[in-house]
Coordinates of C-alpha atoms and ligand atoms in Angstrom, one line a residue:
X1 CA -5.5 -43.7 -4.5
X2 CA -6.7 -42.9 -0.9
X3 CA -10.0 -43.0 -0.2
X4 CA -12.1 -40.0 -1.2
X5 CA -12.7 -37.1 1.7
X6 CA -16.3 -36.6 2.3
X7 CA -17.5 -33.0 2.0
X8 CA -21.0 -32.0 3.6
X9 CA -21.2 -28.2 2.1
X10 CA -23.8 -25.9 4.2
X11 CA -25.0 -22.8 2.3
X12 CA -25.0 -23.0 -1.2
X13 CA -25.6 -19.7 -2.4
X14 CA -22.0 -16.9 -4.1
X15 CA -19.4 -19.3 -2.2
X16 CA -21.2 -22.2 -2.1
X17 CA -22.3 -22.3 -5.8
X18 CA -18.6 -21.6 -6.6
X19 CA -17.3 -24.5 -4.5
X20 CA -19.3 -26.7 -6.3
X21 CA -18.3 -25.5 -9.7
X22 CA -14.9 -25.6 -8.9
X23 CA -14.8 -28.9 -7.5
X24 CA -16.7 -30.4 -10.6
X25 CA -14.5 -28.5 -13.0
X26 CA -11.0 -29.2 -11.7
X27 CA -11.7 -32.6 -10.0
X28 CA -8.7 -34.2 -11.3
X29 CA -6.3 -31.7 -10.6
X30 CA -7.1 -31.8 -7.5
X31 CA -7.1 -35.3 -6.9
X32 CA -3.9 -35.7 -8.8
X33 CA -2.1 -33.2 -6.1
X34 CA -3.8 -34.7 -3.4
X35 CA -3.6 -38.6 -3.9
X36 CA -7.3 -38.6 -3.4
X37 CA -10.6 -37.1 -4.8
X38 CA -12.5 -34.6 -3.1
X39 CA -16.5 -35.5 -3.2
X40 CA -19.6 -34.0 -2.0
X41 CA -21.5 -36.4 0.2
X42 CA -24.2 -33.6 1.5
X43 CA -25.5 -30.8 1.3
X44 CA -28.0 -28.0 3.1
X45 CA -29.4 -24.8 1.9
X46 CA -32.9 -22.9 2.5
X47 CA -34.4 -23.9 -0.9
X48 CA -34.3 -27.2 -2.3
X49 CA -35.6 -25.7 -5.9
X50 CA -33.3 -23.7 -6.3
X51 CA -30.6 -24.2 -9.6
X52 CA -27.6 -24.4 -8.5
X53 CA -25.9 -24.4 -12.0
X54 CA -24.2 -28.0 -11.1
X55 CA -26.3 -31.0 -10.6
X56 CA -26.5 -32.0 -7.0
X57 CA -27.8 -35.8 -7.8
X58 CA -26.0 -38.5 -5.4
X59 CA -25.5 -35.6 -2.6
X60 CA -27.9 -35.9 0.2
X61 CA -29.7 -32.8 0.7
X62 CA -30.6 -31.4 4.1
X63 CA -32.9 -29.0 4.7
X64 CA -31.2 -28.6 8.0
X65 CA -28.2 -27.7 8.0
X66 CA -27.5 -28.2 11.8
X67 CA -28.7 -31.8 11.6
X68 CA -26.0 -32.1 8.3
X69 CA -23.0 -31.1 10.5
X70 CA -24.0 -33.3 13.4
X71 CA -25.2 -36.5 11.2
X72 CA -24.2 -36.5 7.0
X73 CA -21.6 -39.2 6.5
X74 CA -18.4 -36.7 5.8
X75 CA -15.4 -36.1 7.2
X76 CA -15.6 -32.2 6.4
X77 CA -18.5 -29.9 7.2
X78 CA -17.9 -26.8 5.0
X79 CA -19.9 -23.9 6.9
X80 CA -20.9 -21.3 3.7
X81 CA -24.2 -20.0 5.4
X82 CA -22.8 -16.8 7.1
X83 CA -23.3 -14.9 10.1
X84 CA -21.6 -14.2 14.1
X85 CA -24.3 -16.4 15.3
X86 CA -27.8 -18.7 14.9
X87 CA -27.6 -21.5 11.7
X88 CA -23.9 -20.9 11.1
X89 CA -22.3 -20.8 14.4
X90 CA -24.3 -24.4 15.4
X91 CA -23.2 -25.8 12.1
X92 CA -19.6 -25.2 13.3
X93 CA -20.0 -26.2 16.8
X94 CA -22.2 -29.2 16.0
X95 CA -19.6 -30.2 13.3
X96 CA -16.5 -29.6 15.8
X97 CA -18.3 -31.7 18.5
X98 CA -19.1 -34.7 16.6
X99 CA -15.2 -34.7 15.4
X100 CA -15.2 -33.5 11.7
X101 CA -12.9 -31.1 10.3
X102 CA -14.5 -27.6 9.3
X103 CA -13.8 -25.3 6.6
X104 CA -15.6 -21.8 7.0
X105 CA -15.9 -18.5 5.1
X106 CA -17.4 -16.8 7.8
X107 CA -15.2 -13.8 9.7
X108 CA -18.1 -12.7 11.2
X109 CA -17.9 -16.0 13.6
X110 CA -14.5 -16.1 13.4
X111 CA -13.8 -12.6 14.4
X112 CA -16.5 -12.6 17.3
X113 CA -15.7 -16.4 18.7
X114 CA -12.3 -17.3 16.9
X115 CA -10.8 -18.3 20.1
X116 CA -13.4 -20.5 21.8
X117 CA -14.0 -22.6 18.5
X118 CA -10.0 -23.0 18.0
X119 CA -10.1 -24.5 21.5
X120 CA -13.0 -26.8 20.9
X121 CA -11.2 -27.5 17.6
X122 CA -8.2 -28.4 19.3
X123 CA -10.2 -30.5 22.0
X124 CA -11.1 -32.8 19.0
X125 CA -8.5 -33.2 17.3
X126 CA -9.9 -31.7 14.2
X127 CA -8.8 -28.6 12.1
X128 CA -10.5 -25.2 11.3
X129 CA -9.6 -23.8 8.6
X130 CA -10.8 -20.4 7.1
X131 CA -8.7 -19.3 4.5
X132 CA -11.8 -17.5 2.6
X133 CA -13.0 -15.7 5.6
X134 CA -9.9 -12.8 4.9
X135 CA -9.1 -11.0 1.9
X136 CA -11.1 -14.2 -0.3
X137 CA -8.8 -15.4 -2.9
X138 CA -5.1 -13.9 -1.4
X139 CA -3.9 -17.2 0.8
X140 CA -2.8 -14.7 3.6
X141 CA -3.4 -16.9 6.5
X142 CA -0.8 -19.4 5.0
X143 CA 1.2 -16.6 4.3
X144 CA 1.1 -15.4 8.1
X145 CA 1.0 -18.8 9.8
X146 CA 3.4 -20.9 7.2
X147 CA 5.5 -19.0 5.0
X148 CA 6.4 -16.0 7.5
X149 CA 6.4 -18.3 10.5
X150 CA 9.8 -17.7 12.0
X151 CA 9.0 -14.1 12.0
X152 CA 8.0 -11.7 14.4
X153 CA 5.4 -10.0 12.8
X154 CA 5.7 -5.9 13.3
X155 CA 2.8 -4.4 11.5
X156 CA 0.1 -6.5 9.3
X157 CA -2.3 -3.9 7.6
X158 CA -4.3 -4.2 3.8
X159 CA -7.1 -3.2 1.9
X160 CA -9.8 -5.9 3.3
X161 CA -12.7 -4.3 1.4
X162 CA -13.5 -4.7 -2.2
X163 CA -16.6 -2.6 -2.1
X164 CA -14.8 0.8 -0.7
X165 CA -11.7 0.1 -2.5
X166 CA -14.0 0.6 -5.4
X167 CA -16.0 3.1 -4.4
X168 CA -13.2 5.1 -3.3
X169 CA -11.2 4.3 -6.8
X170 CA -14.3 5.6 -9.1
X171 CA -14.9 8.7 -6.8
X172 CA -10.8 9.9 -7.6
X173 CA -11.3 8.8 -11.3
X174 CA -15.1 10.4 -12.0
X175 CA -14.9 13.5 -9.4
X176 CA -18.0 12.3 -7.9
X177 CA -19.4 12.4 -4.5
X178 CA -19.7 9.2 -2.5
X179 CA -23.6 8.6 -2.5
X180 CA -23.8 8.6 -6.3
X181 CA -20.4 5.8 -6.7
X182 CA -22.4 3.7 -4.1
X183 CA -25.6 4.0 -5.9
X184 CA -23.8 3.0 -8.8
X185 CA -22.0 0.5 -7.1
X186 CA -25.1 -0.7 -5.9
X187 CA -26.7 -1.5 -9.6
X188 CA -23.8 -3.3 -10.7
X189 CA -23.7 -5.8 -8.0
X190 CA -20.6 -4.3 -6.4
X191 CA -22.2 -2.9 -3.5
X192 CA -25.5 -4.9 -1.1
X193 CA -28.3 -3.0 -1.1
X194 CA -27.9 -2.5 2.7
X195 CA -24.1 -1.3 2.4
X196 CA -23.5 -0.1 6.2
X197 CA -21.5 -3.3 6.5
X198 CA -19.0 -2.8 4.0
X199 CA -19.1 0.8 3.9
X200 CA -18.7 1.6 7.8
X201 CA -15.8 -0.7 8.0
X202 CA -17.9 -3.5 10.0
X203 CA -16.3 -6.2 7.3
X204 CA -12.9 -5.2 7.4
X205 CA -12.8 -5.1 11.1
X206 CA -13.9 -8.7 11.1
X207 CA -11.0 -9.4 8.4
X208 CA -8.2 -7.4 10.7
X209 CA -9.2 -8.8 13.8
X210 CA -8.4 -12.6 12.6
X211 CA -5.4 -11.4 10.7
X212 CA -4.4 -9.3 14.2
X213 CA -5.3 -13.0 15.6
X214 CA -2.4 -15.1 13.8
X215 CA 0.0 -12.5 13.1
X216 CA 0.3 -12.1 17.1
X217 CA -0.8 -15.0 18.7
X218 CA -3.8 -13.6 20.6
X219 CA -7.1 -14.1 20.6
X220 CA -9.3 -12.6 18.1
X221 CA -10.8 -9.0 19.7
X222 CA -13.5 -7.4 17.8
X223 CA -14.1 -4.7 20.4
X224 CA -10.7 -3.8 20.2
X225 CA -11.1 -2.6 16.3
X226 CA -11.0 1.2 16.0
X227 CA -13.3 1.3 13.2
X228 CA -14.3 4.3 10.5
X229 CA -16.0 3.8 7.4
X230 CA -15.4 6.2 4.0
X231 CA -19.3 7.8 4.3
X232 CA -17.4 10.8 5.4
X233 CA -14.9 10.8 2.5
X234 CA -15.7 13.7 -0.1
X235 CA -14.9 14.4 -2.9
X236 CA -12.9 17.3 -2.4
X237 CA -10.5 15.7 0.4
X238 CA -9.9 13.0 -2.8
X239 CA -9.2 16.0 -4.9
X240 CA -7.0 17.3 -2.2
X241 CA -5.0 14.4 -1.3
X242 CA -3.9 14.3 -5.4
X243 CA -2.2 17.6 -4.8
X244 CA -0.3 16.5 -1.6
X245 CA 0.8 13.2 -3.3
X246 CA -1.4 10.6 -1.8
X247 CA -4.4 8.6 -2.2
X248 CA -6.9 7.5 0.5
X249 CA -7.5 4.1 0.8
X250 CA -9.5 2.2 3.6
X251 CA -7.2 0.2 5.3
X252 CA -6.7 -2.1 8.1
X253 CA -3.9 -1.8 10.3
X254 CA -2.7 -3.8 13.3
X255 CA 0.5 -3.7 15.0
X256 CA 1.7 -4.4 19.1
X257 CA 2.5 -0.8 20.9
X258 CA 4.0 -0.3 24.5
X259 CA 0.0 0.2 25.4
X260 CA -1.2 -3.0 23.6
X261 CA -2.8 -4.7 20.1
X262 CA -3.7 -1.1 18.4
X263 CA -6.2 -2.5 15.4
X264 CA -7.8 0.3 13.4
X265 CA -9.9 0.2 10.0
X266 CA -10.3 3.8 8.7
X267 CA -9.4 5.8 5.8
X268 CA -6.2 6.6 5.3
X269 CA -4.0 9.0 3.0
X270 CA -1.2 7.4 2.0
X271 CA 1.6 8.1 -0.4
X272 CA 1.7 7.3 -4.2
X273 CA 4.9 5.9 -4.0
X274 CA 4.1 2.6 -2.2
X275 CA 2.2 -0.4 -3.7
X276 CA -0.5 -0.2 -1.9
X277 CA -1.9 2.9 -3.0
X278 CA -1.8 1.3 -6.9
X279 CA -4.5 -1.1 -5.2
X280 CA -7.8 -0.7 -7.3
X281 CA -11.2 -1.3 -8.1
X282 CA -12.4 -4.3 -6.3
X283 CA -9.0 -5.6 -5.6
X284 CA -7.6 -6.5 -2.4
X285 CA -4.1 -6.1 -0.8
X286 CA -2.3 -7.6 2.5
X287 CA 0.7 -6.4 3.7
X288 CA 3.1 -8.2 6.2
X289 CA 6.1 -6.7 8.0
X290 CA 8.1 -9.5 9.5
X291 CA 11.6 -8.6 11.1
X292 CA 14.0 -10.6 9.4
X293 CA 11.1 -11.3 5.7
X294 CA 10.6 -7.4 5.7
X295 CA 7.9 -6.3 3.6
X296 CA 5.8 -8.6 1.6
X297 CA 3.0 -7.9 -0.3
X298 CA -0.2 -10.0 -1.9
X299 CA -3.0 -8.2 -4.0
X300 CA -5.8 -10.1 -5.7
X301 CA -9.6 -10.2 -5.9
X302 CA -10.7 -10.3 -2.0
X303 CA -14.5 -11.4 -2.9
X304 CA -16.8 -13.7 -5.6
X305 CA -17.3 -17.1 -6.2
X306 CA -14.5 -17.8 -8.1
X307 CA -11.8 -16.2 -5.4
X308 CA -13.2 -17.4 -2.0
X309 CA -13.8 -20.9 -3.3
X310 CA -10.2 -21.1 -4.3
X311 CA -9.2 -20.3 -0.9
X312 CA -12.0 -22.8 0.6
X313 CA -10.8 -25.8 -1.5
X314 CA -6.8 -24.7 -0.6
X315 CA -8.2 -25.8 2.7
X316 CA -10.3 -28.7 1.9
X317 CA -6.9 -30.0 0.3
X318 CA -4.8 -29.5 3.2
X319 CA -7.3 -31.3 5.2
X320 CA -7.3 -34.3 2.4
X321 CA -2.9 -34.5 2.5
X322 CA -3.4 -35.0 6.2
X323 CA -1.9 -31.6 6.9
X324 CA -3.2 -29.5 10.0
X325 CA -2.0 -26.5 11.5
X326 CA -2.9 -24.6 14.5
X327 CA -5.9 -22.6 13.6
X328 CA -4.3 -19.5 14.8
X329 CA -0.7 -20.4 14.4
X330 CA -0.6 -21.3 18.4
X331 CA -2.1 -23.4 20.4
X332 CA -5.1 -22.3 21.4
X333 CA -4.5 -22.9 24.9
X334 CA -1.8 -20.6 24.5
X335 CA -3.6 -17.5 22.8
X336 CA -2.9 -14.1 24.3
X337 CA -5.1 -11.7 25.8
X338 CA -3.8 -8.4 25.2
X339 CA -5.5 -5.4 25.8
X340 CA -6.3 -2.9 23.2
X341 CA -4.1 0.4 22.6
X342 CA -7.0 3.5 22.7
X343 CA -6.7 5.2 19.9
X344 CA -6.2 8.0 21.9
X345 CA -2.4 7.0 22.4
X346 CA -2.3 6.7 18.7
X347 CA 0.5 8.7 17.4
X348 CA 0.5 9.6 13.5
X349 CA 0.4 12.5 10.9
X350 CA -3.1 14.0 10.1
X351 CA -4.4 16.1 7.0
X352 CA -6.9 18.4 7.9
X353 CA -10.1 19.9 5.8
X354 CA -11.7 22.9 6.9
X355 CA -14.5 25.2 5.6
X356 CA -13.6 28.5 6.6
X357 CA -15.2 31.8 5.7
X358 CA -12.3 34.1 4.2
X359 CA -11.9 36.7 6.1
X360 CA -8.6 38.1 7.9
X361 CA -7.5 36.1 11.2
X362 CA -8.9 32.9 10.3
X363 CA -5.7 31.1 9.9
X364 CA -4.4 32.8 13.0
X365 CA -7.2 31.3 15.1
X366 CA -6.9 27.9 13.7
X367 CA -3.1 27.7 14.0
X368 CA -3.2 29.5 17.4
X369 CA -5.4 26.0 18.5
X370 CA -3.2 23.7 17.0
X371 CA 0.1 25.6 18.6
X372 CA -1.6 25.4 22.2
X373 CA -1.6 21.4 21.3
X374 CA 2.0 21.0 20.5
X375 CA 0.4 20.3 16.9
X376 CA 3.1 21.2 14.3
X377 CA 1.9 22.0 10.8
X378 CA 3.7 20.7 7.9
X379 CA 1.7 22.1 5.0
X380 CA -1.2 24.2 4.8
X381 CA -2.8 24.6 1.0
X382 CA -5.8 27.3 0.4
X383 CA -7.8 27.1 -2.9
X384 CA -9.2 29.9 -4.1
X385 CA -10.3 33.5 -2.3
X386 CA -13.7 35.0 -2.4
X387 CA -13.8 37.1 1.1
X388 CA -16.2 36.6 3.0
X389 CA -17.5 33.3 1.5
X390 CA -16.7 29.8 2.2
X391 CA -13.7 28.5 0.9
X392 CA -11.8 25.3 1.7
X393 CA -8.1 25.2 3.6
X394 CA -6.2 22.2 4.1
X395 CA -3.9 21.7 7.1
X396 CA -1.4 19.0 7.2
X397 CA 0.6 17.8 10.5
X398 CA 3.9 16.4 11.7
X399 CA 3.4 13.1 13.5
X400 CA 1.5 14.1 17.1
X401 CA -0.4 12.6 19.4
X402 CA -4.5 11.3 18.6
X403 CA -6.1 13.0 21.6
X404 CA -3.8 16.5 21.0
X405 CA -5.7 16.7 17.7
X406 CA -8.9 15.7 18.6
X407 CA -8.6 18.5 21.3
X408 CA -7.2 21.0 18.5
X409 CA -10.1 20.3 16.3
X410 CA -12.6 20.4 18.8
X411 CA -11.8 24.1 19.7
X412 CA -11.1 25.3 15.6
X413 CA -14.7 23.7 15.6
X414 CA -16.1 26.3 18.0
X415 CA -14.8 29.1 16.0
X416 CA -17.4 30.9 14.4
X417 CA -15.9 31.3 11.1
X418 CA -15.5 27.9 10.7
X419 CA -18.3 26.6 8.4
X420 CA -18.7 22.9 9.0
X421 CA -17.1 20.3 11.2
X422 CA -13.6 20.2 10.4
X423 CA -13.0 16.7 8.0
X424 CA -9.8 14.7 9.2
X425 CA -8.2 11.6 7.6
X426 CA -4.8 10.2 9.0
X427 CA -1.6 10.5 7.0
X428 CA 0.1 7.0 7.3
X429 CA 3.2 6.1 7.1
X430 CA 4.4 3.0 4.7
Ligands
NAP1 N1 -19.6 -13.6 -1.3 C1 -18.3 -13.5 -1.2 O1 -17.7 -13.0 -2.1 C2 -17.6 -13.9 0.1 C3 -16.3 -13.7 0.2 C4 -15.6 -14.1 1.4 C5 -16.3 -14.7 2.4 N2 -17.7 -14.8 2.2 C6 -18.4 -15.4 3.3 O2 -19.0 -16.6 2.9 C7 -20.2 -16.9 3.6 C8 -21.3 -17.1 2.5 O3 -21.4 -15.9 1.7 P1 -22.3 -15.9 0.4 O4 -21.9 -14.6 -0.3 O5 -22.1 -17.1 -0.4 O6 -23.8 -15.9 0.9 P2 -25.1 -16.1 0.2 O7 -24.9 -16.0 -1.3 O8 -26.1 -15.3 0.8 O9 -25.4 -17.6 0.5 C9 -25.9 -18.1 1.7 C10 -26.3 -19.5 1.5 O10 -26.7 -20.0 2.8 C11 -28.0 -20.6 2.7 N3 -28.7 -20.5 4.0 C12 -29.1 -19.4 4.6 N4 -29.8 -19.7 5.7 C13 -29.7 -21.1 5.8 C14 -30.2 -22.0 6.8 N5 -30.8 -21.6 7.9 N6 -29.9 -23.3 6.5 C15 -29.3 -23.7 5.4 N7 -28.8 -22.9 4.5 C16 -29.0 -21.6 4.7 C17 -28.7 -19.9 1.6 O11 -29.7 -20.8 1.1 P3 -30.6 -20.4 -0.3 O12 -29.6 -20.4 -1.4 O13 -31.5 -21.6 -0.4 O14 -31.2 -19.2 0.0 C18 -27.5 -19.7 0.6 O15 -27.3 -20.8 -0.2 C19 -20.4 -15.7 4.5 O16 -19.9 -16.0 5.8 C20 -19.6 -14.6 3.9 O17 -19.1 -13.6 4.8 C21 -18.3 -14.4 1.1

């Protein structure tokens, strides 16, 4: 057998905890399909006291994690600490700069300075590898950058977010609004206690902006990300989008247009008949369009300890069969700027929720806006009649243009019989 590859792991809390469980409990698989074992030389966390559940004795322990990557005898700095910037980002470069390989969880730092550490990377000669950092234990990078290789990709888009999936998945089954399934969510571990980063879409735009990355050769663009979170989702649009034949799911969608990379995370309606609306709970799903693969589709749990360190020690594997690929599928010399498509140019089919008081000419108004828009209606549902009170109507569209709607919507918003600022989720097409 080869000689063992040295692993210095930094952070050792969900991920890291799992890593080292996993690497105990299936050493000699591992070794067997390597041809070498895999062992823990070092590692760094915040408190030394700390259980860990797996005994660290024979590791040297760090209690700086910087000085780790730059110093611990290892050929493979695992970066498990989180975070765009501070302790995790000068783990990686400080790893990358004195010529070991890194392995990295972390989209944050990927999605904001992909590019730049891809190039240092390259520079050295060593890999960087992030399998975990997207969709946890689904191997979609490999997917993307080795098993769909010779295709052009057309449209790469997925549930990236475990939390909202489920959230959204118990407020169709239980009827309830969103702030009691978070609160919920939040006592059963599902959800952090400050949510706004899952919930507003912040996570999934880091997840779609590295997938965006390797599915078209460009470099990584965070700002670009058109994101929404599901806050705004109620109850009644879920309700709603049961009659219609769909089911809203927060997805993230990316995809080259004649105006540039359009990347969007928001919710989306989409219809029952495709696999991705049977997505639930916590699970996650990626989908890949290639021109000559077609469709393919990969669902699994996108989060947890178990998941992510599957997908870290995939890496750690490659990295110990001598097998590198291009950390974003090109070299990184080579990755594209492309500017971003506004959303404004964004052309799609939109469902509609107003709050209307019943009263005759309401609809007339309404559809009078959306006529002077070119907006064509395809279905319009009302619920109940109690004149003069509130009641909900439900629009649907044709495919039109982003900025036509937002201009419809901002004049049905001015009428004075409409109650509340109009709701509207985009109708995707799958
Ligand atoms: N959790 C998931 O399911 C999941 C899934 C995919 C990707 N990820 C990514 O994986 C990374 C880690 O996530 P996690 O959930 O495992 O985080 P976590 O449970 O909060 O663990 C973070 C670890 O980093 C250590 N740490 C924090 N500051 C440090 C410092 N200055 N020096 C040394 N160690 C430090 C902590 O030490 P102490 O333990 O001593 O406090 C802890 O062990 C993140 O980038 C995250 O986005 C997580």
């Amino acid at each position: 057998m080869s000689p063992a590859l040295k692993i210095a792991i930094a952070g050792l809390g969900t991920v890291g905890g799992g890593l080292l469980k996993l690497l105990r409990d299936n050493a000699e698989p591992i070794a067997a399909r390597c041809g070498r074992r895999l062992a823990i030389t070092a590692v760094s966390a915040r408190d030394k006291g700390r259980d860990r559940g797996v005994d660290l004795a024979g590791m040297a322990w760090y209690a700086d994690a910087a000085e780790m990557a730059a110093r611990a005898d290892c050929d493979v700095v695992v970066e498990l600490i989180g975070g765009s910037d501070g302790v995790a980002r000068r783990v990686v470069e400080g790893a990358i700069a004195g010529g070991r390989h890194v392995v990295t969880a972390n989209k944050a730092l990927l999605a904001h300075a992909g590019a730049a550490l891809a190039r240092a990377a390259e520079a050295k000669g060593v890999v960087l590898a992030y399998e975990a950092a997207v969709a946890g234990g689904i191997p979609v990078i490999k997917i993307l950058r080795e098993g769909l290789a010779a295709n052009r990709v057309q449209r790469v888009y997925g549930i990236l977010n475990g939390t909202c999936n489920y959230i959204l998945t118990q407020m169709r089954r239980s009827g309830r609004p969103f702030g009691d399934v978070l609160a919920d969510a939040q006592k059963l571990g599902y959800a952090e206690a400050d949510p706004s980063f899952d919930v507003d879409g912040v996570d999934a735009a880091h997840k779609l902006a590295i997938l965006a990355a390797v599915a078209f050769g460009t470099e990584a663009d965070i700002e670009g990300v058109h994101v929404e979170g599901i806050r705004h989702v109620g109850a009644l649009d879920i309700r709603f989008a049961g009659e219609l034949g769909l089911r809203i799911k927060l997805l993230g969608i990316a995809r080259m247009t004649e105006f540039g990379l359009e990347q969007r995370v928001h919710p989306c309606m989409v219809p029952l008949e495709t696999p991705i609306a049977h997505v639930e709970d916590v699970f996650n799903a990626v989908v890949v369009e290639g021109d000559f693969v077609g469709r393919v589709v990969s669902e699994g749990r996108g989060a947890g300890a178990g998941p992510t360190a599957s997908a870290v020690v995939a890496d750690l594997m490659d990295i110990a069969r001598g097998r590198a690929a291009m950390t974003f599928g090109v070299p990184a010399g080579s990755l594209a700027r492309v500017p971003a498509s506004p959303m404004d140019r964004h052309r799609g089919a939109y469902y509609i929720r107003l709050m209307v008081r019943d009263r005759p000419g309401v609809i007339a108004d309404v559809t009078a806006a959306l006529r002077d828009q070119q907006v064509s209606l395809e279905s319009m549902l009302q619920r109940g009649r109690s004149p003069d009170e509130a009641v909900p109507v439900v629009l649907t569209t044709h495919h039109t243009d982003e900025a036509a709607m937002r201009r419809a919507l901002q004049r049905i918003e001015a009428l004075d019989t409409v109650l509340e600022p109009p709701r509207m989720i985009r109708i995707e097409s799958l």
